[in-house]
Short mmCIF file of C-alpha atoms in Angstrom, two decimals:
data_model
loop_
_atom_site.label_atom_id
_atom_site.label_comp_id
_atom_site.label_asym_id
_atom_site.label_seq_id
_atom_site.Cartn_x
_atom_site.Cartn_y
_atom_site.Cartn_z
CA MET A 5 -103.18 -50.47 -207.84
CA PRO A 6 -102.35 -53.36 -210.21
CA LYS A 7 -104.27 -53.86 -213.44
CA TRP A 8 -105.86 -57.12 -212.32
CA TYR A 9 -107.44 -55.32 -209.35
CA GLU A 10 -108.73 -52.42 -211.45
CA LYS A 11 -110.24 -54.89 -213.91
CA GLY A 12 -112.21 -56.61 -211.16
CA SER A 13 -115.97 -56.02 -211.09
CA VAL A 14 -117.65 -54.15 -208.24
CA GLU A 15 -119.21 -57.48 -207.18
CA ASP A 16 -115.75 -59.08 -207.02
CA LYS A 17 -114.33 -56.21 -204.99
CA VAL A 18 -117.27 -56.26 -202.57
CA GLU A 19 -116.65 -59.98 -202.06
CA TRP A 20 -112.91 -59.35 -201.48
CA ALA A 21 -113.78 -56.64 -198.95
CA GLU A 22 -116.20 -58.91 -197.10
CA GLU A 23 -113.78 -61.84 -197.00
CA TRP A 24 -110.57 -59.94 -196.15
CA SER A 25 -108.74 -61.14 -193.05
CA PRO A 26 -105.13 -61.20 -191.84
CA ASP A 27 -105.00 -64.81 -193.09
CA ASN A 28 -106.82 -64.12 -196.34
CA ASN A 29 -105.05 -61.00 -197.53
CA SER A 30 -104.24 -61.67 -201.18
CA VAL A 31 -105.95 -58.32 -201.89
CA ASN A 32 -104.23 -55.30 -200.34
CA ILE A 33 -106.63 -53.80 -197.78
CA ASN A 34 -105.54 -50.26 -198.67
CA TRP A 35 -106.72 -50.79 -202.27
CA LEU A 36 -110.15 -51.71 -200.92
CA ALA A 37 -110.22 -48.77 -198.49
CA GLU A 38 -109.36 -46.35 -201.31
CA ASP A 39 -111.58 -47.91 -203.98
CA GLY A 40 -113.67 -45.45 -205.94
CA GLU A 41 -116.86 -47.45 -205.42
CA PRO A 42 -118.69 -46.65 -202.12
CA ASP A 43 -120.18 -50.18 -202.11
CA VAL A 44 -116.67 -51.64 -201.78
CA ARG A 45 -115.69 -49.34 -198.91
CA GLU A 46 -119.06 -49.95 -197.25
CA ALA A 47 -118.50 -53.73 -197.40
CA LEU A 48 -115.01 -53.30 -195.95
CA ALA A 49 -116.38 -51.21 -193.07
CA ARG A 50 -118.67 -54.13 -192.17
CA ASN A 51 -115.77 -56.59 -192.02
CA LYS A 52 -115.01 -57.51 -188.39
CA ASN A 53 -111.40 -58.40 -189.22
CA ILE A 54 -110.16 -55.01 -190.41
CA PRO A 55 -107.47 -53.27 -188.34
CA LEU A 56 -108.00 -50.06 -186.39
CA GLN A 57 -105.98 -47.87 -188.78
CA ILE A 58 -108.34 -48.80 -191.63
CA LEU A 59 -111.37 -48.08 -189.44
CA LYS A 60 -109.90 -44.63 -188.72
CA LYS A 61 -109.50 -44.01 -192.45
CA LEU A 62 -113.05 -45.16 -193.25
CA ALA A 63 -114.45 -43.05 -190.38
CA LYS A 64 -113.53 -39.99 -192.49
CA ASP A 65 -115.19 -41.33 -195.66
CA GLU A 66 -117.34 -38.90 -197.64
CA HIS A 67 -120.21 -41.39 -197.85
CA TYR A 68 -122.47 -41.58 -194.79
CA SER A 69 -123.16 -45.31 -195.36
CA VAL A 70 -119.45 -46.10 -194.92
CA ARG A 71 -119.19 -43.95 -191.77
CA SER A 72 -122.38 -45.53 -190.43
CA ASN A 73 -120.87 -49.02 -190.74
CA VAL A 74 -117.73 -47.83 -188.94
CA ALA A 75 -119.93 -46.36 -186.18
CA GLY A 76 -121.54 -49.75 -185.64
CA HIS A 77 -118.30 -51.73 -185.91
CA PRO A 78 -117.53 -53.92 -182.85
CA ASN A 79 -113.87 -52.87 -182.89
CA ALA A 80 -114.41 -49.13 -183.25
CA SER A 81 -112.40 -47.29 -180.60
CA LYS A 82 -113.85 -44.73 -178.18
CA GLU A 83 -111.90 -42.05 -180.05
CA ILE A 84 -113.58 -42.95 -183.35
CA LEU A 85 -117.02 -43.26 -181.76
CA HIS A 86 -116.89 -39.93 -179.94
CA LYS A 87 -116.05 -38.21 -183.23
CA LEU A 88 -118.79 -40.03 -185.14
CA ALA A 89 -121.30 -39.30 -182.36
CA LYS A 90 -121.01 -35.66 -183.48
CA ASP A 91 -121.47 -36.52 -187.17
CA GLY A 92 -123.93 -34.35 -189.07
CA ASP A 93 -125.75 -37.42 -190.36
CA LYS A 94 -128.20 -38.80 -187.78
CA SER A 95 -127.78 -42.41 -188.91
CA VAL A 96 -124.03 -42.15 -188.26
CA SER A 97 -124.26 -40.36 -184.91
CA GLY A 98 -127.04 -42.71 -183.78
CA ALA A 99 -125.03 -45.82 -184.66
CA ALA A 100 -122.02 -44.46 -182.76
CA LYS A 101 -124.03 -43.72 -179.63
CA ASN A 102 -125.62 -47.18 -179.73
CA ASN A 103 -122.28 -48.95 -180.12
CA PRO A 104 -121.49 -50.90 -176.89
CA ASN A 105 -117.97 -49.46 -176.98
CA PHE A 106 -119.46 -46.00 -176.48
CA LYS A 107 -121.24 -47.04 -173.26
CA THR A 108 -118.61 -46.62 -170.56
CA LEU A 109 -118.45 -44.96 -167.15
CA GLU A 110 -116.06 -42.40 -168.57
CA PHE A 111 -118.43 -39.55 -167.79
CA ALA A 112 -120.04 -40.93 -164.61
CA ASP A 113 -119.59 -38.94 -161.37
CA LYS A 114 -117.26 -40.08 -158.57
CA LYS A 115 -120.13 -41.16 -156.30
CA SER A 116 -121.59 -43.46 -158.98
CA LYS A 117 -118.19 -45.04 -159.60
CA GLY A 118 -118.08 -46.13 -155.97
CA ASP A 119 -121.68 -47.35 -155.78
CA LYS A 120 -121.56 -51.17 -155.79
CA LYS A 121 -125.16 -51.64 -156.92
CA PHE A 122 -124.68 -49.18 -159.78
CA ILE A 123 -121.35 -50.73 -160.83
CA LEU A 124 -122.68 -54.28 -160.62
CA ALA A 125 -125.46 -53.35 -163.04
CA ALA A 126 -122.95 -51.57 -165.29
CA VAL A 127 -120.46 -54.47 -165.57
CA LYS A 128 -123.27 -56.92 -166.28
CA GLN A 129 -124.15 -54.77 -169.27
CA ASP A 130 -120.59 -53.90 -170.31
CA ALA A 131 -117.67 -55.53 -168.47
CA ARG A 132 -115.31 -52.76 -169.57
CA ALA A 133 -117.06 -50.50 -167.08
CA LEU A 134 -114.82 -52.14 -164.45
CA GLN A 135 -111.97 -50.02 -165.80
CA ASP A 136 -113.59 -46.78 -164.62
CA THR A 137 -114.85 -47.96 -161.22
CA ASP A 138 -113.51 -47.04 -157.80
CA ASP A 139 -110.34 -49.02 -156.86
CA LYS A 140 -112.13 -50.68 -153.92
CA LEU A 141 -114.69 -52.25 -156.23
CA LYS A 142 -111.94 -53.59 -158.49
CA GLY A 143 -111.14 -55.84 -155.55
CA ASP A 144 -114.75 -56.77 -154.81
CA LYS A 145 -115.27 -60.46 -155.60
CA GLU A 146 -118.93 -60.15 -156.61
CA VAL A 147 -118.29 -57.21 -158.96
CA VAL A 148 -115.18 -58.70 -160.58
CA LEU A 149 -116.74 -62.15 -161.00
CA ALA A 150 -119.75 -60.58 -162.73
CA ALA A 151 -117.40 -58.62 -165.00
CA VAL A 152 -115.16 -61.54 -166.04
CA LYS A 153 -118.16 -63.78 -166.68
CA LYS A 154 -119.42 -61.11 -169.07
CA SER A 155 -116.00 -60.56 -170.65
CA GLY A 156 -112.86 -62.39 -169.58
CA SER A 157 -110.63 -59.52 -170.68
CA ALA A 158 -112.07 -57.44 -167.80
CA LEU A 159 -109.58 -59.36 -165.65
CA GLN A 160 -106.97 -56.77 -166.64
CA HIS A 161 -108.81 -54.15 -164.56
CA ALA A 162 -109.22 -56.35 -161.46
CA ASP A 163 -107.17 -55.98 -158.29
CA LYS A 164 -103.83 -57.88 -158.22
CA LYS A 165 -105.10 -60.28 -155.55
CA LEU A 166 -108.00 -61.39 -157.72
CA ARG A 167 -105.73 -61.82 -160.73
CA ALA A 168 -103.87 -64.36 -158.61
CA ASP A 169 -107.08 -66.09 -157.51
CA LYS A 170 -107.61 -69.40 -159.35
CA GLU A 171 -111.42 -69.18 -159.23
CA PHE A 172 -111.54 -65.75 -160.88
CA VAL A 173 -108.89 -66.49 -163.49
CA LEU A 174 -110.61 -69.76 -164.42
CA ALA A 175 -113.92 -67.93 -164.87
CA ALA A 176 -112.18 -65.32 -167.02
CA VAL A 177 -110.35 -67.74 -169.36
CA LYS A 178 -113.47 -69.86 -169.80
CA GLN A 179 -115.14 -66.74 -171.18
CA ASN A 180 -112.10 -65.51 -173.13
CA GLY A 181 -108.98 -67.66 -173.35
CA ASP A 182 -106.74 -64.70 -174.10
CA ALA A 183 -107.57 -63.29 -170.65
CA LEU A 184 -104.75 -65.58 -169.50
CA GLN A 185 -102.34 -62.74 -170.30
CA TYR A 186 -103.79 -60.73 -167.38
CA ALA A 187 -103.43 -63.52 -164.82
CA ASP A 188 -100.69 -63.69 -162.20
CA LYS A 189 -97.54 -65.35 -163.60
CA LYS A 190 -97.91 -68.35 -161.30
CA LEU A 191 -101.31 -69.15 -162.80
CA MET A 192 -99.86 -69.01 -166.31
CA GLY A 193 -98.14 -72.22 -165.28
CA ASP A 194 -101.28 -73.87 -163.90
CA LYS A 195 -102.23 -76.71 -166.28
CA LYS A 196 -105.96 -76.65 -165.48
CA ILE A 197 -106.20 -72.91 -166.18
CA VAL A 198 -104.07 -73.00 -169.32
CA LEU A 199 -106.00 -76.00 -170.68
CA ALA A 200 -109.29 -74.14 -170.15
CA ALA A 201 -107.81 -71.07 -171.85
CA VAL A 202 -106.53 -72.83 -175.00
CA LYS A 203 -109.78 -74.76 -175.39
CA LYS A 204 -111.52 -71.39 -175.67
CA GLU A 205 -108.81 -69.57 -177.68
CA GLY A 206 -105.86 -71.49 -179.05
CA SER A 207 -103.92 -68.22 -179.25
CA ALA A 208 -103.82 -68.18 -175.42
CA LEU A 209 -100.89 -70.60 -175.66
CA GLN A 210 -98.60 -67.61 -176.22
CA HIS A 211 -99.29 -66.48 -172.64
CA ALA A 212 -98.66 -69.87 -171.03
CA ASP A 213 -95.57 -70.74 -169.02
CA LYS A 214 -92.69 -72.07 -171.16
CA LYS A 215 -92.98 -75.53 -169.60
CA LEU A 216 -96.62 -75.88 -170.66
CA LYS A 217 -95.79 -74.88 -174.23
CA GLY A 218 -94.06 -78.24 -174.38
CA ASP A 219 -97.03 -80.15 -172.94
CA LYS A 220 -98.53 -82.20 -175.80
CA GLU A 221 -102.04 -82.33 -174.32
CA ILE A 222 -102.20 -78.55 -174.01
CA VAL A 223 -100.64 -77.83 -177.40
CA LEU A 224 -102.89 -80.36 -179.14
CA GLU A 225 -105.97 -78.66 -177.67
CA ALA A 226 -104.60 -75.25 -178.67
CA VAL A 227 -103.93 -76.14 -182.33
CA LYS A 228 -107.28 -77.91 -182.65
CA GLN A 229 -108.92 -74.63 -181.66
CA ASP A 230 -106.54 -72.43 -183.68
CA GLY A 231 -103.84 -73.97 -185.85
CA ARG A 232 -101.77 -70.80 -185.67
CA ALA A 233 -101.04 -71.58 -182.00
CA LEU A 234 -98.35 -73.93 -183.33
CA GLN A 235 -96.03 -70.92 -183.61
CA ASP A 236 -95.95 -70.69 -179.80
CA ALA A 237 -95.40 -74.40 -179.18
CA ASP A 238 -92.10 -75.91 -178.09
CA LYS A 239 -89.79 -76.95 -180.96
CA LYS A 240 -90.18 -80.65 -180.21
CA LEU A 241 -93.94 -80.41 -180.79
CA LYS A 242 -93.41 -78.67 -184.12
CA ARG A 243 -91.79 -82.00 -185.09
CA ASP A 244 -94.70 -84.06 -183.75
CA LYS A 245 -96.75 -85.34 -186.70
CA GLU A 246 -100.01 -85.67 -184.73
CA VAL A 247 -99.79 -82.09 -183.44
CA VAL A 248 -98.73 -80.67 -186.80
CA LEU A 249 -101.46 -82.48 -188.73
CA ALA A 250 -104.10 -81.21 -186.29
CA ALA A 251 -102.73 -77.68 -186.69
CA VAL A 252 -102.71 -77.56 -190.51
CA LYS A 253 -106.13 -79.18 -190.73
CA GLN A 254 -107.51 -76.37 -188.59
CA LYS A 255 -105.46 -73.60 -190.20
CA GLY A 256 -103.35 -74.49 -193.22
CA TRP A 257 -101.26 -71.36 -192.69
CA ALA A 258 -99.73 -73.10 -189.64
CA LEU A 259 -97.46 -74.93 -192.10
CA LYS A 260 -95.26 -71.84 -191.87
CA TYR A 261 -94.24 -72.86 -188.32
CA VAL A 262 -93.77 -76.58 -188.92
CA ASP A 263 -90.36 -78.25 -188.52
CA LYS A 264 -88.40 -78.40 -191.79
CA LYS A 265 -88.67 -82.20 -192.12
CA LEU A 266 -92.45 -82.18 -191.89
CA LYS A 267 -92.70 -79.44 -194.52
CA ALA A 268 -91.61 -82.21 -196.87
CA ASP A 269 -94.35 -84.58 -195.66
CA LYS A 270 -96.89 -84.98 -198.47
CA LYS A 271 -99.84 -85.79 -196.19
CA ILE A 272 -99.24 -82.68 -194.08
CA VAL A 273 -98.75 -80.38 -197.07
CA LEU A 274 -101.86 -81.72 -198.82
CA ALA A 275 -103.88 -81.04 -195.64
CA ALA A 276 -102.49 -77.49 -195.52
CA ILE A 277 -103.23 -76.61 -199.15
CA LYS A 278 -106.71 -78.07 -198.81
CA GLN A 279 -107.35 -75.12 -196.47
CA ASP A 280 -105.80 -72.59 -198.87
CA VAL A 281 -103.53 -73.28 -201.85
CA SER A 282 -101.34 -70.29 -200.97
CA ASN A 283 -99.97 -72.40 -198.11
CA LEU A 284 -97.90 -74.23 -200.71
CA GLN A 285 -95.42 -71.37 -200.33
CA TYR A 286 -94.41 -72.81 -196.93
CA ALA A 287 -93.84 -76.35 -198.23
CA ASP A 288 -90.49 -77.94 -199.03
CA LYS A 289 -89.13 -77.15 -202.52
CA LYS A 290 -89.56 -80.76 -203.64
CA LEU A 291 -93.28 -80.68 -202.96
CA LYS A 292 -93.68 -77.39 -204.81
CA ALA A 293 -92.43 -79.37 -207.81
CA ASN A 294 -94.49 -82.48 -207.02
CA LYS A 295 -97.13 -82.97 -209.70
CA GLU A 296 -99.58 -84.84 -207.45
CA VAL A 297 -99.49 -82.06 -204.86
CA VAL A 298 -99.66 -79.13 -207.29
CA LEU A 299 -102.34 -80.78 -209.43
CA ALA A 300 -104.50 -81.41 -206.36
CA ALA A 301 -104.15 -77.74 -205.46
CA ALA A 302 -104.82 -76.57 -209.04
CA LYS A 303 -108.12 -78.46 -209.08
CA GLN A 304 -109.07 -76.43 -206.04
CA ASP A 305 -107.77 -72.96 -206.96
CA GLY A 306 -105.77 -71.72 -209.95
CA ARG A 307 -103.88 -69.37 -207.65
CA VAL A 308 -101.51 -72.26 -206.87
CA LEU A 309 -99.54 -71.32 -210.00
CA GLU A 310 -98.22 -68.32 -208.09
CA PHE A 311 -96.55 -70.58 -205.50
CA ALA A 312 -95.64 -73.65 -207.55
CA ASP A 313 -92.15 -74.53 -208.77
CA LYS A 314 -91.15 -73.32 -212.26
CA LYS A 315 -91.36 -76.91 -213.52
CA MET A 316 -95.02 -77.01 -212.57
CA GLN A 317 -95.62 -73.57 -214.08
CA ALA A 318 -94.36 -75.13 -217.30
CA ASN A 319 -96.46 -78.29 -216.96
CA LYS A 320 -99.26 -78.17 -219.50
CA GLU A 321 -101.67 -80.41 -217.56
CA VAL A 322 -101.24 -78.41 -214.35
CA VAL A 323 -101.65 -75.05 -216.09
CA LEU A 324 -104.74 -76.16 -218.00
CA VAL A 325 -106.41 -77.32 -214.79
CA ALA A 326 -105.38 -74.13 -212.98
CA ILE A 327 -106.63 -71.65 -215.59
CA LYS A 328 -109.93 -73.51 -215.91
CA GLN A 329 -110.35 -72.79 -212.20
CA ASP A 330 -109.21 -69.18 -212.47
CA VAL A 331 -107.78 -67.74 -215.67
CA TYR A 332 -106.45 -64.65 -213.89
CA TYR A 333 -103.42 -66.67 -212.77
CA LEU A 334 -102.32 -67.32 -216.36
CA PRO A 335 -99.50 -64.71 -215.98
CA TYR A 336 -97.69 -67.20 -213.69
CA ALA A 337 -97.56 -69.85 -216.41
CA ASP A 338 -94.32 -70.43 -218.30
CA LYS A 339 -93.78 -68.36 -221.48
CA LYS A 340 -93.81 -71.49 -223.64
CA LEU A 341 -97.32 -72.30 -222.51
CA LYS A 342 -98.48 -68.78 -223.32
CA ALA A 343 -97.45 -69.67 -226.86
CA ASN A 344 -99.32 -72.98 -226.72
CA LYS A 345 -102.52 -72.89 -228.74
CA GLU A 346 -104.43 -75.39 -226.57
CA VAL A 347 -103.59 -73.47 -223.39
CA MET A 348 -104.50 -70.08 -224.83
CA LEU A 349 -107.74 -71.40 -226.33
CA ALA A 350 -108.76 -72.63 -222.88
CA ALA A 351 -107.77 -69.27 -221.41
CA VAL A 352 -109.66 -66.99 -223.82
CA LYS A 353 -112.76 -69.18 -223.51
CA GLN A 354 -112.71 -68.28 -219.82
CA SER A 355 -111.88 -64.61 -220.37
CA GLY A 356 -111.25 -62.90 -223.67
CA ARG A 357 -108.91 -60.47 -221.97
CA ALA A 358 -106.51 -63.35 -221.26
CA LEU A 359 -105.30 -62.60 -224.79
CA GLU A 360 -103.16 -59.90 -223.17
CA PHE A 361 -100.75 -62.58 -221.93
CA ALA A 362 -100.61 -64.62 -225.13
CA ASP A 363 -97.48 -64.91 -227.24
CA LYS A 364 -97.32 -62.43 -230.15
CA LYS A 365 -97.91 -65.21 -232.68
CA LEU A 366 -101.19 -66.19 -231.04
CA LYS A 367 -102.38 -62.59 -230.95
CA ARG A 368 -102.58 -62.86 -234.72
CA ASP A 369 -104.14 -66.34 -234.72
CA LYS A 370 -107.61 -65.71 -236.12
CA LYS A 371 -109.28 -68.65 -234.35
CA ILE A 372 -108.00 -67.59 -230.92
CA VAL A 373 -108.72 -63.92 -231.54
CA LEU A 374 -112.29 -64.62 -232.67
CA ILE A 375 -113.02 -66.64 -229.52
CA ALA A 376 -111.41 -63.96 -227.33
CA VAL A 377 -113.38 -61.08 -228.86
CA LYS A 378 -116.62 -63.08 -228.76
CA GLN A 379 -116.06 -63.67 -225.06
CA ASP A 380 -115.17 -60.02 -224.37
CA VAL A 381 -115.02 -57.38 -227.10
CA SER A 382 -112.61 -55.32 -225.00
CA ALA A 383 -110.02 -58.01 -225.82
CA LEU A 384 -109.68 -56.21 -229.17
CA GLU A 385 -107.02 -53.96 -227.64
CA TYR A 386 -104.69 -56.98 -227.38
CA VAL A 387 -105.26 -58.21 -230.94
CA ASP A 388 -102.36 -57.90 -233.38
CA ASP A 389 -102.71 -54.94 -235.75
CA THR A 390 -102.90 -57.31 -238.73
CA LEU A 391 -106.27 -58.60 -237.49
CA LYS A 392 -107.85 -55.49 -235.95
CA ASN A 393 -109.56 -54.60 -239.22
CA ASN A 394 -110.52 -58.16 -240.14
CA PRO A 395 -114.19 -58.17 -241.30
CA ASP A 396 -115.13 -61.20 -239.15
CA ILE A 397 -113.65 -59.63 -236.04
CA LEU A 398 -115.15 -56.21 -236.73
CA ALA A 399 -118.55 -57.87 -237.24
CA ILE A 400 -118.40 -59.24 -233.68
CA VAL A 401 -117.33 -55.85 -232.31
CA ASN A 402 -120.03 -53.93 -234.19
CA LYS A 403 -122.69 -56.47 -233.19
CA ASP A 404 -121.88 -55.83 -229.54
CA LYS A 405 -122.30 -52.06 -229.86
#
């Protein structure tokens, strides 16, 4: 684990664990899963965005509170839940047994699986029960319609005929747009169905017929719902300013899939970094060196220094704004600015430990060192040896003890 992570407070790490997502992954999820503080792992186990392999790891955690959160997780697999249902801690086993994913017809007898009344009640409670029903009932219109209205993804377990039936597929995609992937291929090219699907889940565009991926009305609806859907759009629409602007406003990360020319469009890039400054990494080189763009991002989040052009990393105004937002990104500033007294004064006022990145000369500058140690006495380890025994500095250190 890097030093900056280890230096983070428990509160910071809990926040990182709660906010982690595939799109917001500046903190390595494995660091969080292996953190020594149970509170951090417990927070991660509550996060609905974490992948299955991390859930599996946390399901073996020594702390019952972490395992209990895994047991109640909406994405916990049957395999995980059946193991946790046998856990020695009652709060863990109870949470596993009460998880909707645990309630399937897996252990029902053959007669029950063919009983329409029984199955109808089951799919209304948990649509996944359709998977374990008798094949005849997978073709029963009433049963399947009840299932897909509860969960569109249940369409995958329906009979082939019903997956080719417009009424059933429409009901499924209105509940879950991604259910489009289970529809008959012909219906993947039906504009009404695809439009309903992308309005619910923009990601459903990936399952649409190639022709409809070039339909502006459909793609515009898809990116308004989920900007990332732009990656599945036809090339010509990745060059369409209206579509692209709608995409990056919804999800700045979509800038990654924009046509090269529009990555140099200031309005589009500004909209993307407004979502998250890390999206600057997908912009044209010229805009990474554009002061207006980088300064706007720096006012929002100091992390922009990581993605800005070297010229901007050496721009005093930009760096000062950035480190006032978040001093932890000082390491990305140009060496010359780490030797600049004004910059380092601003940095150590934010965090005394920023002295670690200062030029050697400034580590023996009494004014800077005094401010750094006053802010955080642990900054003493970065002070030049010539000042470590200075009476004024030692007075601050001893006062803190």
